[in-house]
Every structure is written in C-alpha cells, then in structure tokens.
Amino acid sequence: MTKQSKKVCTELKQKIINWLASNINVLIFDENTIEIATSQRDALGEEVYCFVEKKETALKVTDDGRCLFKLDPSASDEELFESCAKLIWDAGFEVNPSTGVIFTEVDSEDLVPKISELARLQVAISYLV
C-alpha cells in the first residue's frame, strides 16, 4: 500500500468514527441502566435501541422487548415468534418468551461488539414481516 493510499484509508476511517460518534446517542436511565440509540434503522426507518443493564456478575445487553413488540404487539403470531426465536438463538442471543425481550449477558470487554450485534439482529428481524 502506498503512502497516499494509507493516508486515504486513515482519513476515511476517522470520518467513519466521527460519523458514528455523532449518530449514536447514549442516555443514562439510572445507576444500573444505559440506553443506546444506535446508528441502525429498522425496516420502518426507526432508530434501533439497545439497553445495557448492570447485573451482579455481568452486563445484560437487551432490546427491552421493543423489536418483537413492533412486529406483533399482541404477541399472537406463534409462527412469527418461532421464526424470530430461531434467528435470535442462532445469533447467540436469548429471548424471554413471556416478555419478548432479546438479551445476552457479557463482560465489559465484549460489551461494544454485542451492542452492535444486537442492533444488527433487530434490523434483520424487522424485515421478517
């Protein structure tokens, strides 16, 4: 790679970082919960949110039930839930069948990648209907 190519790549990377920083919002709900408005948009064009809850031994990354609620507010479509649940489990997350909350628990080292994965998962699920 030439010196000029490296410079272009470095500048582009910095522009991407700056764009992400200005398009992601973080809000502290309380001493144990943080809300992240990600840069992702779902099939409806709406912002995708992730939540981080501080637990005793880990950090719980969750969608707070928003994703599946948007698809089926009455939670009456069992076939849709089963399709979503398979996708969720295959992506390495869990889903609470009674609340529709998608979640996983991680340590602080894996927090940011899991937030990103959950945001992308929510986008993918939003296109199922």
CSV table of C-alpha atoms in Angstrom, one decimal:
chain,number,residue,atom,x,y,z
A,1,MET,CA,0.0,0.0,0.0
A,2,THR,CA,1.4,3.4,-0.9
A,3,LYS,CA,1.8,6.3,1.5
A,4,GLN,CA,-1.1,8.1,-0.3
A,5,SER,CA,-3.4,5.0,0.0
A,6,LYS,CA,-2.6,4.7,3.7
A,7,LYS,CA,-3.5,8.4,4.2
A,8,VAL,CA,-6.8,8.0,2.3
A,9,CYS,CA,-7.6,4.9,4.4
A,10,THR,CA,-6.7,6.7,7.7
A,11,GLU,CA,-8.8,9.7,6.8
A,12,LEU,CA,-11.8,7.6,5.8
A,13,LYS,CA,-11.6,5.6,9.0
A,14,GLN,CA,-11.5,8.8,11.0
A,15,LYS,CA,-14.6,10.1,9.1
A,16,ILE,CA,-16.5,6.9,9.8
A,17,ILE,CA,-15.6,7.1,13.5
A,18,ASN,CA,-16.7,10.8,13.6
A,19,TRP,CA,-20.0,9.9,11.8
A,20,LEU,CA,-20.7,7.1,14.2
A,21,ALA,CA,-19.9,9.3,17.2
A,22,SER,CA,-22.4,11.9,16.0
A,23,ASN,CA,-25.1,9.4,15.1
A,24,ILE,CA,-25.1,7.3,18.3
A,25,ASN,CA,-26.7,8.7,21.5
A,26,VAL,CA,-26.2,7.3,25.0
A,27,LEU,CA,-28.5,8.1,27.8
A,28,ILE,CA,-28.1,7.0,31.4
A,29,PHE,CA,-31.5,5.9,32.7
A,30,ASP,CA,-30.5,5.1,36.2
A,31,GLU,CA,-27.4,3.9,38.1
A,32,ASN,CA,-27.8,0.4,36.5
A,33,THR,CA,-29.2,1.1,33.0
A,34,ILE,CA,-27.9,2.8,29.9
A,35,GLU,CA,-29.9,3.3,26.7
A,36,ILE,CA,-28.1,3.4,23.4
A,37,ALA,CA,-29.8,4.9,20.3
A,38,THR,CA,-27.7,3.2,17.6
A,39,SER,CA,-26.9,4.4,14.1
A,40,GLN,CA,-29.0,1.5,12.7
A,41,ARG,CA,-32.5,1.9,11.3
A,42,ASP,CA,-35.1,-0.9,11.1
A,43,ALA,CA,-37.4,-1.8,8.2
A,44,LEU,CA,-39.8,1.0,9.3
A,45,GLY,CA,-36.9,3.5,9.2
A,46,GLU,CA,-37.0,3.9,13.0
A,47,GLU,CA,-33.9,4.1,15.3
A,48,VAL,CA,-32.8,0.8,16.8
A,49,TYR,CA,-32.2,0.9,20.6
A,50,CYS,CA,-30.1,-1.3,22.9
A,51,PHE,CA,-30.0,-1.2,26.6
A,52,VAL,CA,-27.3,-2.2,29.0
A,53,GLU,CA,-28.2,-3.3,32.5
A,54,LYS,CA,-25.6,-3.7,35.2
A,55,LYS,CA,-26.0,-7.1,36.9
A,56,GLU,CA,-24.1,-8.6,39.8
A,57,THR,CA,-21.6,-10.6,37.7
A,58,ALA,CA,-22.2,-9.4,34.1
A,59,LEU,CA,-23.7,-6.8,31.8
A,60,LYS,CA,-27.0,-7.6,30.3
A,61,VAL,CA,-27.4,-6.3,26.7
A,62,THR,CA,-31.1,-6.2,25.7
A,63,ASP,CA,-33.7,-4.6,23.3
A,64,ASP,CA,-36.1,-4.2,26.2
A,65,GLY,CA,-38.7,-6.1,24.2
A,66,ARG,CA,-39.1,-3.4,21.6
A,67,CYS,CA,-38.2,-5.5,18.5
A,68,LEU,CA,-40.7,-8.3,18.8
A,69,PHE,CA,-43.4,-5.9,20.1
A,70,LYS,CA,-43.1,-3.8,17.0
A,71,LEU,CA,-43.6,-6.9,14.8
A,72,ASP,CA,-46.5,-8.3,16.8
A,73,PRO,CA,-47.9,-6.1,19.5
A,74,SER,CA,-50.5,-8.6,20.6
A,75,ALA,CA,-47.9,-11.4,20.7
A,76,SER,CA,-50.4,-13.6,18.9
A,77,ASP,CA,-48.4,-14.9,15.9
A,78,GLU,CA,-46.7,-18.0,17.3
A,79,GLU,CA,-45.2,-18.9,13.9
A,80,LEU,CA,-43.6,-15.4,13.7
A,81,PHE,CA,-42.3,-15.8,17.2
A,82,GLU,CA,-40.8,-19.2,16.5
A,83,SER,CA,-39.0,-17.8,13.3
A,84,CYS,CA,-37.7,-14.9,15.3
A,85,ALA,CA,-36.6,-17.1,18.2
A,86,LYS,CA,-34.6,-19.3,15.9
A,87,LEU,CA,-32.8,-16.3,14.3
A,88,ILE,CA,-32.2,-14.9,17.8
A,89,TRP,CA,-30.7,-18.1,19.2
A,90,ASP,CA,-28.6,-18.7,16.0
A,91,ALA,CA,-27.2,-15.2,16.6
A,92,GLY,CA,-26.1,-16.1,20.1
A,93,PHE,CA,-28.8,-14.3,22.0
A,94,GLU,CA,-31.7,-15.5,24.1
A,95,VAL,CA,-35.4,-14.4,24.1
A,96,ASN,CA,-37.8,-14.4,27.0
A,97,PRO,CA,-41.0,-16.0,25.7
A,98,SER,CA,-43.2,-14.1,28.1
A,99,THR,CA,-41.8,-10.6,27.6
A,100,GLY,CA,-40.3,-10.9,24.1
A,101,VAL,CA,-37.1,-9.3,25.4
A,102,ILE,CA,-34.0,-10.3,23.4
A,103,PHE,CA,-30.9,-10.4,25.6
A,104,THR,CA,-27.4,-11.8,26.4
A,105,GLU,CA,-25.0,-11.3,29.2
A,106,VAL,CA,-21.4,-10.3,28.6
A,107,ASP,CA,-18.4,-8.9,30.4
A,108,SER,CA,-17.2,-5.3,29.8
A,109,GLU,CA,-14.7,-6.5,27.2
A,110,ASP,CA,-17.4,-7.9,24.9
A,111,LEU,CA,-19.9,-5.1,25.5
A,112,VAL,CA,-19.5,-3.0,22.4
A,113,PRO,CA,-19.4,-5.9,19.9
A,114,LYS,CA,-22.6,-7.3,21.5
A,115,ILE,CA,-24.4,-4.0,21.3
A,116,SER,CA,-23.5,-3.8,17.6
A,117,GLU,CA,-24.6,-7.5,17.1
A,118,LEU,CA,-27.9,-6.9,18.8
A,119,ALA,CA,-28.6,-3.7,16.8
A,120,ARG,CA,-28.0,-5.7,13.5
A,121,LEU,CA,-30.1,-8.5,14.7
A,122,GLN,CA,-33.0,-6.2,15.4
A,123,VAL,CA,-32.7,-4.8,11.9
A,124,ALA,CA,-32.7,-8.3,10.4
A,125,ILE,CA,-35.8,-9.3,12.4
A,126,SER,CA,-37.6,-6.2,11.4
A,127,TYR,CA,-37.6,-7.4,7.8
A,128,LEU,CA,-39.3,-10.7,8.6
A,129,VAL,CA,-42.8,-9.3,8.1
